[in-house]
Coordinates of C-alpha atoms in Angstrom, one line a residue:
M1 CA 65.7 130.4 117.7
L2 CA 69.2 130.3 119.1
T3 CA 70.4 126.8 120.1
D4 CA 73.3 124.4 120.5
G5 CA 71.4 122.1 118.1
Q6 CA 70.8 119.4 120.7
C7 CA 67.1 118.7 120.7
A8 CA 64.6 115.9 120.5
V9 CA 60.9 116.3 119.8
S10 CA 58.1 113.7 119.3
E11 CA 56.5 113.3 115.9
A12 CA 53.3 114.5 117.5
F13 CA 55.0 117.8 118.5
H14 CA 56.6 118.1 115.1
S15 CA 53.3 117.7 113.3
W16 CA 51.6 120.2 115.7
Y17 CA 54.4 122.8 115.2
L18 CA 54.3 122.6 111.4
D19 CA 50.5 122.9 111.5
Q20 CA 50.9 126.0 113.7
Q21 CA 53.4 127.5 111.3
H22 CA 51.0 127.0 108.4
S23 CA 47.8 128.2 110.2
R24 CA 49.4 131.2 111.8
E25 CA 51.6 132.0 108.8
F26 CA 55.0 132.3 110.6
T27 CA 58.5 131.1 109.8
T28 CA 61.0 129.8 112.3
Y29 CA 64.7 130.6 111.8
A30 CA 67.5 129.0 113.9
V31 CA 71.1 129.8 114.6
V32 CA 73.1 126.9 115.8
I33 CA 76.1 127.8 117.9
G34 CA 78.9 125.3 117.0
G35 CA 76.6 122.7 115.6
D36 CA 75.4 121.1 112.4
P37 CA 72.7 123.2 110.7
K38 CA 71.4 120.1 109.0
A39 CA 70.8 118.2 112.3
E40 CA 67.4 116.8 112.8
P41 CA 64.8 117.6 114.0
L42 CA 65.8 121.2 114.1
N43 CA 66.2 121.4 110.4
R44 CA 62.7 120.1 109.8
L45 CA 61.2 122.4 112.4
C46 CA 62.7 125.4 110.6
N47 CA 62.1 124.2 107.1
G48 CA 65.8 124.3 106.4
K49 CA 66.2 127.9 107.6
V50 CA 69.1 127.0 109.9
W51 CA 72.5 128.6 110.1
S52 CA 75.6 127.6 112.0
V53 CA 78.1 130.0 113.7
R54 CA 81.1 129.3 115.7
D55 CA 82.1 132.8 116.9
L56 CA 79.6 135.2 118.4
A57 CA 82.2 137.4 120.0
T58 CA 83.1 139.5 117.0
G59 CA 79.7 139.3 115.2
S60 CA 81.5 138.6 111.9
E61 CA 79.6 135.4 111.3
I62 CA 76.2 136.6 112.5
Q63 CA 76.0 139.9 110.6
P64 CA 75.7 138.4 107.1
L65 CA 72.9 136.1 108.4
F66 CA 70.8 139.0 109.6
R67 CA 71.4 141.0 106.4
R68 CA 69.9 138.0 104.4
L69 CA 66.7 138.1 106.5

């Protein structure tokens, strides 16, 4: 997921999404452009797998992230 970090979801959606992650065995990763990687509810939806970058033009911040995955 690529986002500016500005989001709001209901508790019902959050529960449903986490159930889907578990039952379908997938993980959600997020890259926040210029935002706080600990912002909620994004951090909960991604189980803490959120990174923040400020400069996408050079790729210098994003390359290490993809190497870790």
